[in-house]
Amino acid sequence: MAVRFEHVSKRYRLGMGRTSLREAVSRSLKKVLIRDLLSPSEERVIWALRDVSFELPQGHALGLIGPNGAGKTTTLKLLANITRPTSGHIEVNGRVSALIELGAGFHPDLTGRENIYLNAAILGLSRKEVDRLFDRIVAFSGLERFIDTPVKRYSSGMYVRLGFSIAAHVEPDVLLVDEVLAVGDAQFRQRCAQRIEELRRMNTTIVFVSHNLYLVKSVCDTAIFLADGRVQDRGDVVDVINAYETWLHQAQIQDPLRKALDDDDPTWSPTLDITHIEIRGLNGAPADGLDHTDATEVRVHFRAREPIPSPNLVLRIIRTDGTTCCMIRIADYGYSLNDLEGEGLISLAIDPLQLAGGAYVLDARLLGELDGRPLAQRFSNWFEVTGLSLSHEEMSGVFVPRVAWARVEQTGQRSLDDKTCLEDKDS
Amino acid sequence: MAANLKTLYQYRELLWIWILREIRVRYKQSLLGAAWAILQPLSMMIAFTLVFSFLARVPTDGIPYPIFSYAAVLPWTFFSTSVSFGVPSLINNLNLVTKTYFPREILPIGAVGASFFDFLVASTIFLFMLLFYRVPLTWAAVWLPLILTLQILLTFGVTLLGSAIIVLYRDVRFIVPLGLQIWLYATPVIYPVSLVPQGFQPYYMLNPMAGIIDAYRRVILDGQPPTWSYLGPSAAAALALFVIGYLVFKRLEVSFADII
């Protein structure tokens, strides 16, 4: 086993930054005198990890996924020996390199060259190894011209590139990677992913933390889904990611719902309900298999126990991260629902759907005609849309426009910028 | 302790690179650069000479005051810069402590190493002074490595202890400059040990730096072996401080990343 994690728990004390001696003295005095009765908040603790166990054989790649504060980084820090567990036992065999922050330990006054030697030594490379790898590290970063410039003159992108180039050339037995690939441009990210793939072929054991589930899927064989310091699910990477996504959807649907109900509680109409929301492709595709090119129909079913005069229907399509991708108000289109009474449905056709790949939820609200106060609200079930590219939804944007490509020759043409300049001069 | 030293040995390259980094960083973007390593003890010596030789006339057992004081100012400066750079070394490199792993003592020990470089640079002036004042070096100089080793152990002890405690209590930040100031007066740097009343000397010698500074003067300026009744207790104290400092440091090291 390259990595063994046995019943590990880690507790942090909140507000434990005992920064001055006076505070510490008064604290212990207080303890003696009033036995903490007046300061229960000082002893607040947080369990970053609770009884977590796993094993990882040499050459395997494990993904750690979960929401913020789930204990992913804590797990890496424990594996890297940066911090120790409160209880439990950890065993890591072989040379460990932890990429928790790129360029940790760079000194702004030192040049790129000097920082390469320092950072590589921190990651466990010997001087001889750095001498041997130096040219390759510089070439990978693409910073040849700036290598003797102090890194304080670097842009943040250059800084990160140098940091990763060093990290990428470390050849450890166990590599711990924490979300460091989220930075840099797409091309650089691509190279980073390639390098990780190379290390995998070299039988490196990898523990990989990322919010980019697509990347996790491509790097790891197995995954652990952590939430609130506990293992929620483990096993094959695809299954675990599915479990996490389901959990995410549920957590996020509950959150805005609760907020909406809390905010507007007294105004909900007792006589009007949105009973059901249907989403389907007009070509017959089910809600969990829509394509961005599909013509899509949304059906909002309602029940009114007494007549409701001309309410306004508002639909919002919300992405997993809470972003509202679009808001559609029936009044904006000049339609009116007239009076709602009894049971019925309102149909809306969107053609084509144009949403980028990912999971979405629809928030439907009926608002009062005059005052706009919310009368009824319902979330749809989550529906999946297949986008144009396979990349993760947050990176590919919100929508897929209908585009037309053409190649236009530019000979003798004046660009828009030139024209604006000329006009500026005239005025 | 042995296991810790073994791990440290495995990280010797990082220690070496860290020392080089500390030296570079200390004088980067400064006009005079490493000349400061000389200017600091030199100007201290000149100030002491003006005040305690021209104005106050401190007896020096017949040795010219400039070389008398420089022989002590030189190792004292090594000690005090080590402590003032070494003690905050962990909290000044917070990012390294919370984001990377290596034996943490590399940071304070590296600061001592960089100060040792300054010490070597400033020593060249001392060689010129020896020639100028025609002080012959005798066989007694063979004791220098021992005295230096004791001083380094003592410095490690104080620095490790201070750098570990400052992680818990930032008060140490204020204690260091004040403490060093007082410690300087409690050490025979500007005056000879012979000025200390005989009956008070046992207490005076509880300060391990006192025996060490006096030993430097004995072996270089007087050409005599160290006064063992002075250096012996200093040696024991230096060794004890080193062991205590290192053990305390390693004990607290576990929690550095959590509470820094």
XYZ file of C-alpha atoms in Angstrom:
687
model
C 0.000 0.000 0.000
C 1.325 3.402 -0.942
C -1.119 5.235 1.282
C -2.990 4.008 4.327
C -5.441 6.178 6.240
C -6.924 4.491 9.289
C -9.794 5.974 11.285
C -8.358 9.436 10.934
C -10.045 12.360 12.649
C -8.847 15.924 12.699
C -10.163 18.596 14.983
C -9.498 22.299 14.671
C -10.295 24.816 17.337
C -12.031 27.882 16.085
C -10.803 31.195 17.375
C -7.731 29.480 18.735
C -5.239 32.022 17.436
C -3.803 32.674 20.867
C -1.902 35.686 19.754
C -0.839 37.286 22.964
C 0.459 36.155 26.258
C -1.927 38.415 28.127
C -4.860 36.710 26.458
C -3.550 33.288 27.374
C -3.048 34.313 30.982
C -6.482 35.857 31.271
C -7.939 32.794 29.602
C -6.432 30.410 32.127
C -7.462 32.718 34.961
C -10.973 32.718 33.606
C -10.903 28.972 33.384
C -9.999 28.704 37.036
C -12.413 31.354 38.244
C -15.543 30.843 36.245
C -14.886 27.521 34.578
C -15.700 28.689 31.099
C -19.276 29.547 31.953
C -19.012 32.905 30.320
C -16.932 31.913 27.334
C -18.344 28.793 25.742
C -17.668 30.206 22.276
C -13.910 30.089 22.829
C -13.952 26.353 23.000
C -15.760 25.904 19.712
C -14.211 23.123 17.724
C -14.690 21.959 14.199
C -14.130 18.422 13.013
C -12.492 18.700 9.622
C -12.389 14.909 9.319
C -14.303 12.264 11.218
C -13.187 8.662 11.225
C -12.009 8.551 7.623
C -10.300 5.394 6.378
C -8.976 4.415 2.976
C -6.106 2.605 1.317
C -4.443 3.299 -1.975
C -2.142 0.857 -3.761
C 0.979 2.075 -5.583
C 0.204 3.523 -9.003
C -3.454 4.229 -8.345
C -5.116 7.620 -8.582
C -7.721 8.656 -6.045
C -9.986 11.657 -6.477
C -11.277 13.543 -3.458
C -14.449 15.438 -4.196
C -16.983 17.278 -2.118
C -18.189 20.771 -1.312
C -16.009 23.441 0.271
C -15.116 22.631 3.854
C -15.633 18.911 3.338
C -12.101 18.074 4.509
C -10.386 17.506 1.165
C -7.451 19.840 1.711
C -7.140 18.698 5.302
C -6.745 15.151 4.015
C -3.937 16.270 1.701
C -2.232 18.216 4.462
C -2.352 15.150 6.678
C -0.893 12.976 3.925
C 1.834 15.558 3.321
C 2.691 15.602 7.023
C 2.021 19.331 7.203
C -0.358 18.723 10.061
C -1.030 15.709 12.299
C -4.284 13.876 12.967
C -6.143 14.301 16.238
C -6.667 10.554 16.251
C -6.082 7.675 13.889
C -3.090 6.494 11.950
C -1.565 7.559 8.629
C 1.042 5.728 6.605
C 2.585 7.029 3.398
C 5.330 5.072 1.694
C 7.831 6.665 -0.639
C 8.727 10.191 -1.548
C 5.779 12.580 -1.279
C 5.313 15.820 -3.179
C 2.410 18.047 -2.256
C 1.122 20.652 -4.689
C -1.175 22.459 -2.335
C -0.213 25.871 -3.585
C 1.874 26.535 -6.646
C 4.973 28.547 -5.974
C 4.606 28.313 -2.203
C 7.896 29.641 -0.936
C 8.704 31.824 -3.909
C 10.466 34.906 -2.675
C 9.465 38.020 -4.624
C 12.964 39.488 -4.589
C 14.613 36.389 -6.011
C 14.840 35.663 -9.717
C 12.987 32.876 -11.473
C 16.202 30.884 -11.566
C 16.855 31.227 -7.841
C 13.258 30.401 -7.007
C 13.380 27.259 -9.134
C 16.199 25.885 -7.004
C 14.485 26.823 -3.779
C 11.025 25.571 -4.695
C 12.353 22.346 -6.155
C 14.295 21.698 -2.959
C 11.140 22.219 -0.916
C 9.375 19.696 -3.132
C 12.170 17.249 -2.457
C 14.441 17.525 -5.488
C 18.187 17.427 -4.970
C 20.448 20.080 -6.468
C 21.836 17.615 -8.976
C 18.349 16.730 -10.136
C 17.471 20.394 -10.530
C 20.694 21.020 -12.474
C 19.694 18.203 -14.794
C 16.052 19.275 -15.125
C 16.587 23.029 -15.132
C 16.358 23.591 -18.888
C 13.286 21.403 -19.166
C 11.572 23.233 -16.323
C 12.248 26.593 -17.950
C 11.119 25.364 -21.361
C 7.892 23.932 -19.918
C 7.092 27.280 -18.304
C 7.900 29.223 -21.472
C 9.635 31.893 -19.379
C 13.134 31.708 -20.879
C 13.376 35.457 -21.329
C 12.360 36.262 -17.783
C 14.248 33.616 -15.891
C 16.730 36.121 -14.413
C 14.031 38.641 -13.496
C 12.836 38.809 -9.881
C 9.475 37.054 -9.668
C 7.862 40.144 -8.148
C 7.869 41.541 -11.694
C 5.982 38.489 -12.982
C 2.298 38.556 -13.790
C 0.206 36.175 -11.739
C -0.082 33.890 -14.762
C 3.701 33.698 -15.145
C 4.056 33.056 -11.442
C 1.693 30.104 -11.594
C 3.309 28.735 -14.740
C 6.716 28.713 -13.137
C 5.248 27.123 -10.021
C 3.635 24.310 -11.929
C 6.624 23.723 -14.184
C 8.725 23.002 -11.126
C 6.060 20.851 -9.566
C 5.493 18.933 -12.783
C 9.106 17.829 -12.944
C 9.193 16.384 -9.490
C 9.029 12.632 -9.800
C 7.623 11.511 -6.482
C 6.185 8.160 -5.470
C 3.108 9.876 -4.129
C 1.796 13.084 -5.667
C -0.791 15.187 -3.851
C -2.539 17.743 -6.039
C -4.940 20.340 -4.683
C -6.948 22.278 -7.238
C -3.802 23.793 -8.686
C -4.835 23.088 -12.233
C -7.743 25.476 -11.992
C -5.411 28.350 -12.835
C -3.648 29.322 -16.013
C -4.995 29.409 -19.535
C -6.624 26.474 -21.295
C -3.479 25.518 -23.178
C -1.413 25.428 -20.026
C -4.077 23.441 -18.200
C -3.994 20.964 -21.029
C -0.237 20.509 -20.647
C -0.640 20.076 -16.905
C -3.219 17.352 -17.425
C -0.890 15.641 -19.911
C 1.947 15.740 -17.425
C -0.222 14.145 -14.744
C -1.126 11.441 -17.251
C 2.610 10.821 -17.821
C 3.245 10.534 -14.106
C 0.418 8.013 -13.878
C 2.080 5.865 -16.504
C 5.255 6.057 -14.424
C 3.359 4.302 -11.611
C 3.037 7.390 -9.443
C 0.337 7.219 -6.794
C -1.871 10.283 -7.038
C -4.347 11.859 -4.670
C -6.226 14.498 -6.589
C -8.507 17.199 -5.218
C -10.564 19.243 -7.618
C -13.953 20.818 -8.096
C -13.574 20.108 -11.778
C -15.336 16.744 -11.913
C -14.487 16.290 -15.567
C -10.799 16.464 -14.700
C -11.260 14.120 -11.762
C -12.941 11.652 -14.075
C -10.067 11.769 -16.527
C -7.279 11.480 -13.930
C -8.633 9.082 -11.297
C -9.793 5.455 -11.150
C -11.511 5.679 -7.810
C -12.904 8.529 -5.799
C -14.095 9.426 -2.346
C -16.908 11.861 -1.817
C -16.463 13.803 1.392
C -18.952 16.090 3.037
C -18.793 17.533 6.500
C -15.621 15.574 7.254
C -17.213 12.192 6.596
C -17.015 9.766 3.728
C -20.349 9.896 1.915
C -19.502 7.570 -0.904
C -16.495 5.751 -2.338
C -15.676 3.481 -5.210
C -15.473 3.781 -8.962
C -14.893 7.388 -9.986
C -17.941 7.610 -12.260
C -20.330 6.273 -9.615
C -18.969 8.540 -6.912
C -19.181 11.608 -9.131
C -22.794 10.737 -9.895
C -23.525 10.410 -6.207
C -21.863 13.761 -5.560
C -23.773 15.485 -8.351
C -27.067 14.146 -7.071
C -26.173 15.361 -3.613
C -25.159 18.753 -5.016
C -28.444 19.125 -6.857
C -30.419 18.258 -3.785
C -28.400 20.549 -1.535
C -28.763 23.428 -3.937
C -32.403 22.936 -4.642
C -33.157 22.887 -0.939
C -31.205 25.996 -0.222
C -32.907 28.502 -2.552
C -36.256 26.893 -1.835
C -35.893 27.375 1.866
C -34.752 30.930 1.313
C -37.646 31.685 -0.987
C -40.181 30.279 1.444
C -38.670 32.092 4.402
C -38.589 35.408 2.596
C -42.067 35.403 1.247
C -43.968 33.142 3.572
C -46.976 35.361 4.399
C -47.669 36.304 0.816
C -48.180 32.822 -0.606
C -51.707 32.458 -1.781
C -53.658 29.740 0.046
C -55.804 29.135 -2.992
C -53.243 28.871 -5.808
C -50.661 26.097 -6.279
C -48.192 25.140 -8.958
C -48.696 21.411 -8.785
C -46.180 20.094 -11.252
C -43.608 21.187 -13.821
C -42.939 19.132 -16.917
C -39.908 19.608 -19.130
C -39.536 17.592 -22.310
C -38.105 17.741 -25.779
C -40.659 18.385 -28.483
C -39.027 15.531 -30.389
C -39.894 13.283 -27.461
C -36.595 13.484 -25.543
C -37.019 12.978 -21.778
C -36.004 15.704 -19.294
C -32.732 14.008 -18.383
C -31.588 13.608 -21.973
C -32.040 16.977 -23.624
C -29.620 18.262 -26.191
C -28.828 21.943 -26.557
C -30.280 21.853 -30.081
C -33.618 20.372 -28.961
C -36.843 22.308 -29.188
C -38.057 22.085 -25.615
C -41.404 22.510 -23.939
C -41.998 23.576 -20.353
C -45.423 22.841 -18.910
C -46.453 24.474 -15.670
C -49.466 22.778 -14.100
C -51.532 24.839 -11.671
C -54.580 24.517 -9.488
C -56.627 27.535 -8.412
C -59.416 27.022 -5.904
C -60.819 30.455 -6.645
C -60.321 32.720 -9.684
C -56.941 34.515 -9.777
C -57.001 37.602 -12.021
C -54.220 37.782 -14.661
C -51.139 36.619 -12.723
C -47.677 37.004 -14.184
C -45.671 33.812 -14.755
C -41.916 34.032 -14.182
C -39.582 31.170 -15.081
C -35.898 31.097 -14.141
C -33.455 28.456 -15.363
C -30.811 27.940 -12.662
C -27.484 26.135 -12.999
C -25.957 23.906 -10.296
C -23.776 26.736 -9.018
C -26.836 28.915 -8.444
C -26.383 31.123 -11.514
C -29.608 32.219 -13.133
C -29.056 31.442 -16.798
C -32.158 33.170 -18.008
C -35.393 34.627 -16.728
C -38.557 34.473 -18.805
C -41.535 36.627 -17.799
C -44.746 36.102 -19.628
C -45.653 39.802 -19.316
C -42.450 40.809 -21.126
C -43.707 39.024 -24.199
C -47.028 40.820 -24.156
C -48.990 37.721 -23.208
C -51.551 37.642 -20.491
C -52.812 34.552 -18.677
C -56.258 36.081 -18.051
C -57.981 34.520 -15.062
C -56.732 31.186 -13.728
C -59.370 28.918 -12.327
C -59.546 25.230 -11.559
C -56.771 22.962 -12.871
C -54.816 23.659 -16.010
C -51.422 24.141 -17.537
C -49.348 26.846 -19.162
C -47.033 25.756 -21.953
C -43.846 27.487 -23.062
C -41.802 26.374 -26.055
C -38.091 27.199 -26.247
C -36.605 26.475 -29.654
C -33.784 25.602 -29.600
C -32.846 25.204 -25.941
C -29.286 26.608 -26.418
C -28.147 25.806 -22.876
C -24.538 24.732 -22.367
C -24.008 21.193 -21.120
C -24.823 20.584 -17.468
C -27.632 20.176 -14.996
C -30.321 22.780 -14.483
C -33.383 23.392 -12.430
C -36.377 25.527 -13.327
C -37.907 27.922 -10.806
C -41.506 28.813 -11.670
C -43.432 31.558 -9.876
C -46.863 33.049 -10.298
C -47.006 36.714 -9.222
C -50.008 38.902 -8.443
C -51.201 41.041 -11.317
C -50.931 44.459 -9.674
C -48.562 44.210 -6.733
C -46.234 41.538 -8.123
C -46.255 39.650 -4.822
C -45.491 35.960 -5.201
C -48.547 33.757 -5.033
C -47.120 30.337 -5.773
C -43.711 28.849 -6.439
C -42.244 25.491 -7.422
C -38.926 24.058 -8.530
C -38.850 21.517 -11.312
C -36.784 18.360 -11.041
C -33.206 18.633 -12.237
C -32.781 18.167 -15.947
C -29.626 17.367 -17.860
C -28.580 19.077 -21.054
C -25.906 17.840 -23.392
C -23.835 20.773 -24.589
C -21.586 21.203 -27.565
C -18.289 20.529 -25.799
C -17.695 17.918 -23.140
C -15.998 20.261 -20.726
C -17.464 21.193 -17.402
C -20.427 23.533 -17.513
C -18.832 26.353 -15.527
C -16.034 26.565 -18.041
C -18.008 26.303 -21.214
C -20.258 29.227 -20.302
C -24.003 29.496 -20.030
C -25.345 29.087 -23.529
C -24.514 27.727 -26.949
C -25.281 30.385 -29.539
C -26.334 29.500 -33.058
C -23.306 30.433 -35.063
C -22.290 30.733 -38.677
C -18.652 30.448 -39.617
C -17.001 32.038 -42.592
C -13.487 32.961 -43.495
C -13.226 36.561 -44.646
C -10.152 37.951 -46.424
C -9.074 41.287 -45.020
C -7.212 42.913 -47.907
C -7.725 46.645 -48.169
C -10.266 46.752 -45.414
C -10.204 49.213 -42.637
C -10.786 47.683 -39.248
C -13.357 49.014 -36.847
C -10.630 50.341 -34.558
C -9.079 52.476 -37.271
C -12.392 54.039 -38.007
C -13.085 54.888 -34.399
C -9.700 56.551 -34.114
C -10.336 58.712 -37.140
C -13.679 59.779 -35.816
C -12.112 60.658 -32.488
C -9.634 62.930 -34.214
C -12.339 64.710 -36.112
C -14.405 65.543 -33.106
C 16.504 13.548 18.978
C 18.750 11.294 16.913
C 15.900 10.518 14.529
C 15.182 14.223 14.148
C 18.798 14.982 13.366
C 18.793 12.186 10.801
C 15.756 13.658 9.042
C 17.428 17.037 9.124
C 20.492 15.469 7.537
C 18.315 14.122 4.720
C 17.119 17.644 4.108
C 20.641 19.118 4.167
C 20.355 20.319 0.574
C 17.240 22.289 1.331
C 18.971 23.714 4.398
C 21.897 24.788 2.260
C 19.656 26.344 -0.384
C 17.638 28.058 2.317
C 20.802 29.591 3.791
C 21.791 30.885 0.345
C 18.296 32.287 -0.100
C 18.470 34.059 3.254
C 21.827 35.613 2.351
C 20.558 36.762 -1.052
C 17.280 38.092 0.247
C 18.932 39.990 3.080
C 20.901 42.235 0.759
C 18.759 42.237 -2.382
C 17.945 45.724 -3.600
C 20.219 47.323 -1.033
C 22.833 49.753 -2.276
C 25.741 48.509 -0.197
C 24.754 44.839 -0.229
C 26.960 42.548 1.802
C 29.026 45.543 2.948
C 26.370 45.887 5.633
C 27.723 42.736 7.190
C 30.906 44.709 7.902
C 29.360 48.112 8.528
C 27.104 46.941 11.332
C 29.735 45.597 13.752
C 32.249 48.212 12.579
C 30.016 51.158 13.373
C 29.051 49.572 16.668
C 32.741 49.242 17.533
C 33.411 52.888 16.586
C 30.506 54.087 18.700
C 31.660 52.025 21.672
C 35.212 53.320 21.245
C 34.031 56.925 21.233
C 31.827 56.522 24.293
C 33.741 54.042 26.418
C 37.312 54.907 25.499
C 37.307 58.658 24.910
C 34.484 59.687 27.206
C 34.127 57.045 29.886
C 37.563 55.379 29.871
C 36.699 51.769 30.532
C 39.822 49.797 31.539
C 40.771 47.122 29.001
C 43.703 45.350 30.669
C 46.103 47.257 28.424
C 44.552 46.312 25.061
C 43.680 49.086 22.582
C 39.951 49.680 22.953
C 38.980 49.324 19.241
C 40.354 45.786 18.929
C 39.289 44.952 22.471
C 35.686 45.751 21.645
C 35.674 44.459 18.066
C 36.846 41.015 19.264
C 33.590 40.891 21.256
C 31.276 42.895 18.998
C 31.999 40.499 16.139
C 30.680 37.297 17.807
C 27.986 39.296 19.594
C 26.652 40.616 16.286
C 26.593 37.057 14.966
C 24.543 36.038 17.974
C 22.129 38.963 17.940
C 21.424 38.962 14.174
C 20.885 35.196 14.322
C 18.311 35.611 17.043
C 16.561 38.605 15.532
C 16.273 36.974 12.104
C 15.787 33.418 13.346
C 13.041 33.918 15.913
C 10.447 35.335 13.472
C 11.533 32.980 10.665
C 8.496 30.689 11.007
C 5.847 33.373 11.214
C 7.490 35.283 8.362
C 7.169 32.222 6.140
C 3.633 31.317 7.037
C 2.892 30.086 3.549
C 5.667 27.526 3.677
C 4.584 26.282 7.065
C 0.944 25.818 6.104
C 1.382 24.670 2.507
C 4.521 22.557 2.355
C 6.348 20.000 4.416
C 9.972 19.873 5.496
C 11.590 19.829 8.950
C 10.619 23.258 10.253
C 13.928 23.835 12.050
C 15.409 24.551 8.633
C 13.903 28.043 8.819
C 15.485 29.204 12.110
C 18.692 27.267 11.491
C 18.885 28.808 8.022
C 18.683 32.279 9.555
C 21.595 31.388 11.842
C 23.515 30.073 8.828
C 23.017 33.311 6.910
C 24.188 35.296 9.925
C 27.255 33.099 10.064
C 28.056 34.230 6.532
C 27.874 37.853 7.732
C 30.120 36.894 10.604
C 32.732 35.495 8.235
C 32.620 38.621 6.060
C 32.988 40.904 9.080
C 35.878 38.777 10.355
C 38.093 39.927 7.485
C 38.182 43.401 9.055
C 39.245 41.792 12.279
C 42.265 40.195 10.564
C 43.354 43.628 9.350
C 42.938 45.004 12.866
C 45.137 42.222 14.259
C 47.852 43.239 11.800
C 47.402 46.948 12.480
C 47.616 46.561 16.266
C 50.338 43.911 15.913
C 48.540 41.319 17.968
C 50.309 37.997 17.354
C 48.164 34.884 17.056
C 49.420 32.121 19.354
C 48.731 28.413 19.719
C 45.825 29.369 21.911
C 43.888 30.068 18.704
C 43.294 26.319 18.360
C 40.535 26.794 20.931
C 38.595 29.006 18.542
C 36.642 26.204 16.823
C 35.480 24.905 20.213
C 34.366 28.340 21.371
C 32.628 28.978 18.075
C 30.846 25.610 18.250
C 29.607 26.396 21.742
C 28.360 29.783 20.576
C 26.553 28.210 17.617
C 24.890 25.602 19.843
C 23.760 28.325 22.212
C 22.459 30.389 19.289
C 20.546 27.408 17.908
C 19.028 26.788 21.334
C 17.808 30.356 21.816
C 16.605 30.701 18.217
C 14.737 27.396 18.126
C 13.063 28.112 21.430
C 12.109 31.639 20.440
C 10.858 30.739 16.976
C 8.626 27.983 18.380
C 7.165 30.145 21.128
C 6.495 33.101 18.811
C 4.109 30.862 16.849
C 1.963 30.678 19.990
C 2.624 34.110 21.425
C 3.471 37.062 19.234
C 4.672 38.866 22.384
C 8.059 37.360 21.647
C 8.361 39.837 18.794
C 8.672 42.647 21.312
C 10.738 40.693 23.769
C 13.532 39.921 21.285
C 14.965 43.413 20.651
C 14.543 44.393 24.281
C 16.048 41.156 25.540
C 19.038 41.424 23.208
C 19.685 44.987 24.396
C 19.733 43.933 28.030
C 21.697 40.785 27.238
C 24.393 42.935 25.582
C 24.918 44.875 28.810
C 25.037 41.642 30.787
C 27.865 40.371 28.580
C 31.487 41.578 28.599
C 31.349 43.264 25.201
C 32.013 46.896 26.085
C 33.906 46.144 29.312
C 36.196 43.325 30.535
C 35.067 40.608 32.966
C 37.671 41.911 35.404
C 35.423 44.916 35.945
C 32.735 42.705 37.471
C 33.076 42.525 41.305
C 34.596 39.203 42.400
C 31.707 38.242 44.677
C 29.178 38.880 41.923
C 30.986 36.840 39.283
C 29.332 33.426 39.950
C 25.955 35.004 39.162
C 27.373 36.984 36.289
C 28.691 33.815 34.704
C 25.222 32.273 34.644
C 24.966 34.134 31.359
C 26.474 31.634 28.897
C 27.431 34.395 26.445
C 29.683 35.926 29.133
C 31.999 32.912 29.257
C 32.020 32.595 25.480
C 32.853 36.254 24.739
C 35.526 36.264 27.412
C 37.040 33.107 25.913
C 37.331 34.756 22.475
C 39.328 37.623 24.027
C 41.505 35.266 26.030
C 42.572 33.105 23.110
C 43.032 35.884 20.539
C 44.070 39.016 22.365
C 45.822 37.481 25.400
C 47.129 34.375 23.619
C 46.002 32.264 26.599
C 43.748 29.201 26.779
C 40.166 29.987 27.915
C 39.461 30.496 31.611
C 37.827 27.146 32.223
C 35.986 28.239 35.327
C 34.216 30.724 33.053
C 33.842 28.708 29.862
C 32.908 25.395 31.561
C 29.530 26.544 32.900
C 28.886 28.420 29.638
C 29.525 25.233 27.680
C 27.127 23.265 29.888
C 24.470 25.962 29.567
C 24.909 26.214 25.783
C 24.552 22.472 25.402
C 21.539 22.323 27.693
C 19.835 25.222 25.908
C 20.437 23.568 22.573
C 18.910 20.265 23.672
C 15.965 21.932 25.408
C 15.386 24.317 22.519
C 15.441 21.543 19.964
C 13.153 19.246 21.934
C 10.640 22.001 22.654
C 10.723 22.979 19.002
C 10.085 19.439 17.790
C 7.323 19.013 20.313
C 5.513 22.159 19.231
C 6.296 21.619 15.532
C 3.362 19.216 15.215
C 0.904 22.031 15.805
C 2.672 24.851 13.916
C 0.554 24.553 10.768
C -2.667 24.587 12.812
C -2.065 27.587 15.033
C 0.425 29.801 13.237
